[in-house]
Short mmCIF file of C-alpha atoms in Angstrom, two decimals:
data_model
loop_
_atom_site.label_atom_id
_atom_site.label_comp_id
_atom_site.label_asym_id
_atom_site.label_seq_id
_atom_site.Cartn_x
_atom_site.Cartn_y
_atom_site.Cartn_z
CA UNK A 1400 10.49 17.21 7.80
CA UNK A 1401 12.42 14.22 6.74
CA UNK A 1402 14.06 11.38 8.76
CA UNK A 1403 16.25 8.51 7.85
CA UNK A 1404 15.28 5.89 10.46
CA UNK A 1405 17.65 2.58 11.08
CA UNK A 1406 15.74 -0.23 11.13
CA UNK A 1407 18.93 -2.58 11.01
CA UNK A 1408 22.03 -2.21 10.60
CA UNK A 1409 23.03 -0.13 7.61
CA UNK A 1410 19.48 -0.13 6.32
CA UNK A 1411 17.24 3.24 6.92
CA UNK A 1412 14.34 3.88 5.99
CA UNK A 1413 12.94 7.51 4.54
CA UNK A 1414 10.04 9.06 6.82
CA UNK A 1415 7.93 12.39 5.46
CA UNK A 1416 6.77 13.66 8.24
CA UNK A 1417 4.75 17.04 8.26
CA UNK A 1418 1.94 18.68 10.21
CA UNK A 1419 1.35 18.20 13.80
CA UNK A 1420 -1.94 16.02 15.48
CA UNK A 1421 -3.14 12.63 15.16
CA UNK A 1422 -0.93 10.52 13.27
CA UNK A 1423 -1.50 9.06 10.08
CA UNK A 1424 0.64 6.32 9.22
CA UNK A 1425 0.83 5.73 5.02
CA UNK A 1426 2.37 2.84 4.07
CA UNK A 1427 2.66 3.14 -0.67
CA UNK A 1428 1.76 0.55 -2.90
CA UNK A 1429 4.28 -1.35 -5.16
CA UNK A 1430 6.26 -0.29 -6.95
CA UNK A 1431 5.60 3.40 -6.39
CA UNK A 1432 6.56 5.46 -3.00
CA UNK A 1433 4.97 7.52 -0.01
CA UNK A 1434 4.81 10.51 -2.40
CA UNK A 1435 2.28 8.81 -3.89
CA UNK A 1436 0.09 10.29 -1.23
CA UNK A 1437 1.16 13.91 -1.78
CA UNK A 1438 -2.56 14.85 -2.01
CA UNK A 1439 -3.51 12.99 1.09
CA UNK A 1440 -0.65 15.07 2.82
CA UNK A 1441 -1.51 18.17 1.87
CA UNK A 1442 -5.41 18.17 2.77
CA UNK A 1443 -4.84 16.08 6.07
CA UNK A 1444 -1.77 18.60 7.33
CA UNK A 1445 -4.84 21.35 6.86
CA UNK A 1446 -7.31 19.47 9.14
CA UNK A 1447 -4.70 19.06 12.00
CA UNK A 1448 -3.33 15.70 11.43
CA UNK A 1449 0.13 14.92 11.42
CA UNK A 1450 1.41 12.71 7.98
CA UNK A 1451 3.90 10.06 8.04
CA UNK A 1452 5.26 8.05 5.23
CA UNK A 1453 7.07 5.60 4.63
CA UNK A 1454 9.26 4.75 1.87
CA UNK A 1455 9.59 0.50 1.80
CA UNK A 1456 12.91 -0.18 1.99
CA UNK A 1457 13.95 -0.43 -2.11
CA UNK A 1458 11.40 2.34 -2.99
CA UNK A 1459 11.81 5.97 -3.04
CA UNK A 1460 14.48 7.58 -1.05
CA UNK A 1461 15.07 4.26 1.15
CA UNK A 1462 18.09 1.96 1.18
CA UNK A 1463 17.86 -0.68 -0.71
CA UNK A 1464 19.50 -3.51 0.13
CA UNK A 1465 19.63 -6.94 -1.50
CA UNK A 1466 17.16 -8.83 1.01
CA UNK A 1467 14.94 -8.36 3.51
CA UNK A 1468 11.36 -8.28 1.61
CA UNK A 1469 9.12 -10.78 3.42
CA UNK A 1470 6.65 -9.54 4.87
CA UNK A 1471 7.70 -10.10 8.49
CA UNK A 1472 11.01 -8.02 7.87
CA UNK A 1473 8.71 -5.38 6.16
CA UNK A 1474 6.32 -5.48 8.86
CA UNK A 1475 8.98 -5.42 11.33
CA UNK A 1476 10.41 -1.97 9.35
CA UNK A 1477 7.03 -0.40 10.16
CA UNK A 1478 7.50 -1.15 13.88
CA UNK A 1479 10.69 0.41 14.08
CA UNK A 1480 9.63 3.69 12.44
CA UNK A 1481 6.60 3.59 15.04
CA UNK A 1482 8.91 2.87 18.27
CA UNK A 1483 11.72 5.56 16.95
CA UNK A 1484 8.76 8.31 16.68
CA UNK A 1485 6.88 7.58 19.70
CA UNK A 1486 3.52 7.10 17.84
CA UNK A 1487 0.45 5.90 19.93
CA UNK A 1488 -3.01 6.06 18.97
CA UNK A 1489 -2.00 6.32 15.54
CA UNK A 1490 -4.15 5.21 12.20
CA UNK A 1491 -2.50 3.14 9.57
CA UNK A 1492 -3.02 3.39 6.06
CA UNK A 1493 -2.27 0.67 3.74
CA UNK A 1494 -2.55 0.60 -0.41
CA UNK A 1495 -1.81 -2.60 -2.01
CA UNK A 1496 0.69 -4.18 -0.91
CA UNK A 1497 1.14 -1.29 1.92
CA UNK A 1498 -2.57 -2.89 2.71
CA UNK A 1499 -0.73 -6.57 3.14
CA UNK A 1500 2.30 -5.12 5.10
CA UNK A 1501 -0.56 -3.30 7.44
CA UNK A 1502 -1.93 -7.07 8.14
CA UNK A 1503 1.31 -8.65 9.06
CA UNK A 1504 2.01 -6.14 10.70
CA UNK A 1505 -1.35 -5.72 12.88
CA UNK A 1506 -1.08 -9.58 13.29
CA UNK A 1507 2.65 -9.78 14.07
CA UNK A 1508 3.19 -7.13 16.01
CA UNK A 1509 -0.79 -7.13 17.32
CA UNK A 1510 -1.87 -3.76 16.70
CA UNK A 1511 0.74 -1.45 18.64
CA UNK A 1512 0.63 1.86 18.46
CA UNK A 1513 -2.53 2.03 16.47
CA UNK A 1514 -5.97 2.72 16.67
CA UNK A 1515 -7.26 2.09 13.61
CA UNK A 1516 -6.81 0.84 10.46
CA UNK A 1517 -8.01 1.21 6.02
CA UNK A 1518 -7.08 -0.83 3.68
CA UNK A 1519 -7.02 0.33 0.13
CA UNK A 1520 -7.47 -1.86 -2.65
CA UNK A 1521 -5.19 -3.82 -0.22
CA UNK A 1522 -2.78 -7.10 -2.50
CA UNK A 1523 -4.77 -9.48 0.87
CA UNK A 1524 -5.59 -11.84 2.23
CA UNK A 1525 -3.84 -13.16 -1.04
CA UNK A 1526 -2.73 -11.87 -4.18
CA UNK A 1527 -2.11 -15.17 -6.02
CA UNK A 1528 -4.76 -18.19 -6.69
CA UNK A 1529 -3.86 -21.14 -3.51
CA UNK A 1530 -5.91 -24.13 -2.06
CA UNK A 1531 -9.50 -22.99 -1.40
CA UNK A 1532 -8.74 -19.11 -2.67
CA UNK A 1533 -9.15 -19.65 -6.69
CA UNK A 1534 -8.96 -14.96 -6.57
CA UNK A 1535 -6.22 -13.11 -8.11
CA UNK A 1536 -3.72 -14.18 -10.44
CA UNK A 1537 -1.49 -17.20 -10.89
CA UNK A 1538 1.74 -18.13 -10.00
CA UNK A 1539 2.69 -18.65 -13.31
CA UNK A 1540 1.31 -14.76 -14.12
CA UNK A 1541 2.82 -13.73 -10.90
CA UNK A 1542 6.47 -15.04 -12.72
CA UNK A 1543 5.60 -13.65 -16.18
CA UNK A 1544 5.46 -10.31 -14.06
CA UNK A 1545 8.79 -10.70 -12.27
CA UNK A 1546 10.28 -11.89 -15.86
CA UNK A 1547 9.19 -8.69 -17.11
CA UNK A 1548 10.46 -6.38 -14.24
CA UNK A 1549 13.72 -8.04 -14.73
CA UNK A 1550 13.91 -8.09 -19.41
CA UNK A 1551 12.37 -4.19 -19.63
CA UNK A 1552 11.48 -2.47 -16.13
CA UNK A 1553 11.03 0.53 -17.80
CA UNK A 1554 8.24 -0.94 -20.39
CA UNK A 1555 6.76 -3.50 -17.46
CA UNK A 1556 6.20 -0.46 -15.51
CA UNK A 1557 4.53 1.05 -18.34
CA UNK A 1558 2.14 -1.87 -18.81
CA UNK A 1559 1.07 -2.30 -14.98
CA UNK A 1560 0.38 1.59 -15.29
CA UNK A 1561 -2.17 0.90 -18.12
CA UNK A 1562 -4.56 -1.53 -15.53
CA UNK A 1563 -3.51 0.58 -12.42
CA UNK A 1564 -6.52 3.57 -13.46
CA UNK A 1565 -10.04 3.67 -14.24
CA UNK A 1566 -9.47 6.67 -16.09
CA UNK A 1567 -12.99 7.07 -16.74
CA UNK A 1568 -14.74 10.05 -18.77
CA UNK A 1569 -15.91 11.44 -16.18
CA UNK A 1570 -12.43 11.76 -14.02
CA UNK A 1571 -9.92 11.69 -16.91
CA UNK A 1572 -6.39 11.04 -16.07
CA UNK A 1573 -4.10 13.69 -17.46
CA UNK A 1574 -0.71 12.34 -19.50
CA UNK A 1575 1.85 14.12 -17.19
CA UNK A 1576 0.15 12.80 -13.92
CA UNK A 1577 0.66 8.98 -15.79
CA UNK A 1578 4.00 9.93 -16.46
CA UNK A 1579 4.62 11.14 -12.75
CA UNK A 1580 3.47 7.59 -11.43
CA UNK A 1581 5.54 5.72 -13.65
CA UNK A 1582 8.74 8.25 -12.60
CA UNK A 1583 7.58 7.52 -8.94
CA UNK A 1584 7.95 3.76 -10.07
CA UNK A 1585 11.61 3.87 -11.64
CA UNK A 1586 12.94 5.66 -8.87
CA UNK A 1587 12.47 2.19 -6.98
CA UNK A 1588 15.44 -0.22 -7.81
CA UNK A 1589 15.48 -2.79 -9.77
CA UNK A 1590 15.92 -5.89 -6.89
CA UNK A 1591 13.49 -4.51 -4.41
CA UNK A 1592 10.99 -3.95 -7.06
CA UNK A 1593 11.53 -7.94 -8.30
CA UNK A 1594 11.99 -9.34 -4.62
CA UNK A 1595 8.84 -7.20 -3.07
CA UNK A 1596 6.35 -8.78 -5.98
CA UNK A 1597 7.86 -12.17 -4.83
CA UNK A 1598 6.19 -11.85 -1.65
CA UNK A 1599 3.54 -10.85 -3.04
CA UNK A 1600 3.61 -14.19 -5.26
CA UNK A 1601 5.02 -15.87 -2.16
CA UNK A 1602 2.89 -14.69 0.86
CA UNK A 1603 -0.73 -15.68 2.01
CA UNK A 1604 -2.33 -13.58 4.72
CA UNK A 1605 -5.34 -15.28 5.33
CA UNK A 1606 -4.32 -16.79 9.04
CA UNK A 1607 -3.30 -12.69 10.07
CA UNK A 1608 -6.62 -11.15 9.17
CA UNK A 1609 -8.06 -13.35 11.59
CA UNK A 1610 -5.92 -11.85 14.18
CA UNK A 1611 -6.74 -7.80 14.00
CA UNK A 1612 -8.70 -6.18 16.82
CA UNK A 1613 -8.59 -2.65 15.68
CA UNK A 1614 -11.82 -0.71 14.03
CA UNK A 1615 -10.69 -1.62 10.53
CA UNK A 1616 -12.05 0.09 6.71
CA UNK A 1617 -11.88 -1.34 3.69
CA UNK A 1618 -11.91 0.73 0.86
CA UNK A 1619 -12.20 -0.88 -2.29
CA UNK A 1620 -12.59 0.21 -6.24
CA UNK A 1621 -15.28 -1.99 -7.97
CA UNK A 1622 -13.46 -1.99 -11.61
CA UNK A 1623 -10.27 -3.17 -9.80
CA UNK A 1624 -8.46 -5.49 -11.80
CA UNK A 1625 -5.02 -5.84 -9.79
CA UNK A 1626 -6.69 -6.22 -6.26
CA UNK A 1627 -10.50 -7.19 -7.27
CA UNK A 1628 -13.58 -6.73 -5.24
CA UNK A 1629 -13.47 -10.20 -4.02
CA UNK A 1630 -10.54 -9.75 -1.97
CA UNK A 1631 -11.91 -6.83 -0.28
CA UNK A 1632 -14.66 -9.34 0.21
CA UNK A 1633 -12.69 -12.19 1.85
CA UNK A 1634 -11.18 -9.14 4.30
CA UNK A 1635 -14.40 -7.92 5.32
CA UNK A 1636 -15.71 -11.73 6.17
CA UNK A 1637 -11.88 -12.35 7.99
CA UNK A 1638 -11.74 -8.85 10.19
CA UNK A 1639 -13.85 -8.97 12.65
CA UNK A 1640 -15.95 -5.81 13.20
CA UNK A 1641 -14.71 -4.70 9.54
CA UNK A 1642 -16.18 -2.27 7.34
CA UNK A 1643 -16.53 -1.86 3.43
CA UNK A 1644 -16.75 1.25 1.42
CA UNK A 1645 -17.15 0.63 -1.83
CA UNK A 1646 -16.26 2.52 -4.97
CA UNK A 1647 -17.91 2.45 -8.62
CA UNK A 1648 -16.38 3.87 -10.45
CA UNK A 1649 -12.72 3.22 -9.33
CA UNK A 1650 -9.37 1.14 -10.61
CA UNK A 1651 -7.07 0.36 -8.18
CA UNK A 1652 -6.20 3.94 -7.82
CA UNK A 1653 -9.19 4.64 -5.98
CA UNK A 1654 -6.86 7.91 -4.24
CA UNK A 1655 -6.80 9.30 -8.26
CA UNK A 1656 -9.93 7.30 -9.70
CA UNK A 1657 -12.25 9.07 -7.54
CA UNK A 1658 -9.92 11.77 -6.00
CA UNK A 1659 -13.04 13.79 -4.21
CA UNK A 1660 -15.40 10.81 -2.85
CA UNK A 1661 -11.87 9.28 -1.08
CA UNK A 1662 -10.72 12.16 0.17
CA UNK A 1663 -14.40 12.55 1.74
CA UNK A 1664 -14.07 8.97 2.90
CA UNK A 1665 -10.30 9.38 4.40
CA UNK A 1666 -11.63 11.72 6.13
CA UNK A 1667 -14.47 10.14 7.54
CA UNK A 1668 -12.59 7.56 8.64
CA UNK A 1669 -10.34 9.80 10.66
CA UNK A 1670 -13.08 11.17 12.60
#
């Protein structure tokens, strides 16, 4: 089923929530939505686990209103969802920038309701070069991005697709499931799509890892060129008790690069 979920006034939130069990908390990349999981979804709902995502306010089939996308208000929409469905013992997954929400929101809210927690090809500890962290991109890239998003969405979205996939020999990436992402990526609108990659220009992380408790995986695709491997390497020395699974042959879309191996891993994790 489907909830709308206020998580201040006249701002709610679409929930998916199907199958019945553990819970599995999925929190979607930028700029794409919790359908992006769809997969995920259907093979976890068959091994008894109950699937709940959540669409960022300004993505998918959430409001979107004109502020509220720092990470502490994002991280404070997660906590909402979890307090209005009772979850406890849950396990949070985070992609991208879903990965940096789940550390703020570990850090700021520390750990409730969950048990553990994987990070996929998660946009942390920081996705933009600062003092003593020369990873990621630039500022100045990070603004040639949010110029783009707001001249030609359509054709920016288009361009991020191209470095988002391995789309390797091996695992080829069909045209309509490329053109599904980038749908999945102009249902978002246009402001929460500019003011989300703000904070992730904005936003540094690296004082938050240091806080999580919880049995925390890192997943992490070695041809990533968004998130790359060293991040997944700063989280791993910055999360204590942290583990990394690595991926070869993976983009940033590990969940499509390698669609069999994560699935394996996902579930691994669970157990």
């Amino acid at each position: 089923m489907g909830h709308y979920i206020e998580v201040e006034k006249n701002v709610r939130l679409y929930v998916e929530d199907i199958g019945s069990g553990p819970p599995v908390i999925f929190l979607h990349g930028w700029p794409l939505s919790s359908r992006m999981f769809e997969a995920q979804f259907t093979l976890l709902s068959e091994h008894g686990y109950r699937c709940i995502g959540i669409d960022q306010r300004g993505f998918g089939k959430s409001y979107a209103p004109a502020g509220g996308y720092a990470y502490d208000r994002l991280a404070d929409d997660v906590k909402a969802v979890i307090d209005y469905l009772k979850l406890d013992q849950g396990y949070l997954v985070g992609f991208s920038v879903g990965g940096a929400i789940a550390v703020r929101y570990m850090a700021r809210h520390g750990g409730f309701g969950v048990r553990k927690l994987a990070l996929l090809g998660a946009a942390a500890p920081s996705f933009t070069q600062r003092e003593q962290y020369p990873y990621g991109i630039t500022q100045e890239e990070a603004n040639e991005q949010i110029a783009a998003a707001k001249k030609d969405r359509p054709q920016m979205l288009r361009d991020f697709g191209e470095k988002f996939l391995a789309d390797r020999p091996e695992n080829k990436i069909s045209e309509p499931f490329k053109d599904w992402l980038q749908a999945l990526g102009l249902e978002a609108s246009a402001w929460g799509t500019v003011r989300t990659f703000e904070s992730l220009r904005d936003e540094d992380l690296r004082a938050d890892m240091l806080q999580i408790k919880a049995s925390t995986t890192i997943f992490q695709g070695l041809l990533d060129t968004i998130c790359p491997p060293e991040f997944a390497k700063q989280l791993l020395n910055g999360i204590d008790g942290s583990t990394l699974v690595e991926f070869e042959h993976s983009g940033h879309g590990i969940l499509y690069d390698e669609p069999n191996r994560f699935n394996k891993e996902l579930l691994e994790f669970l157990k």
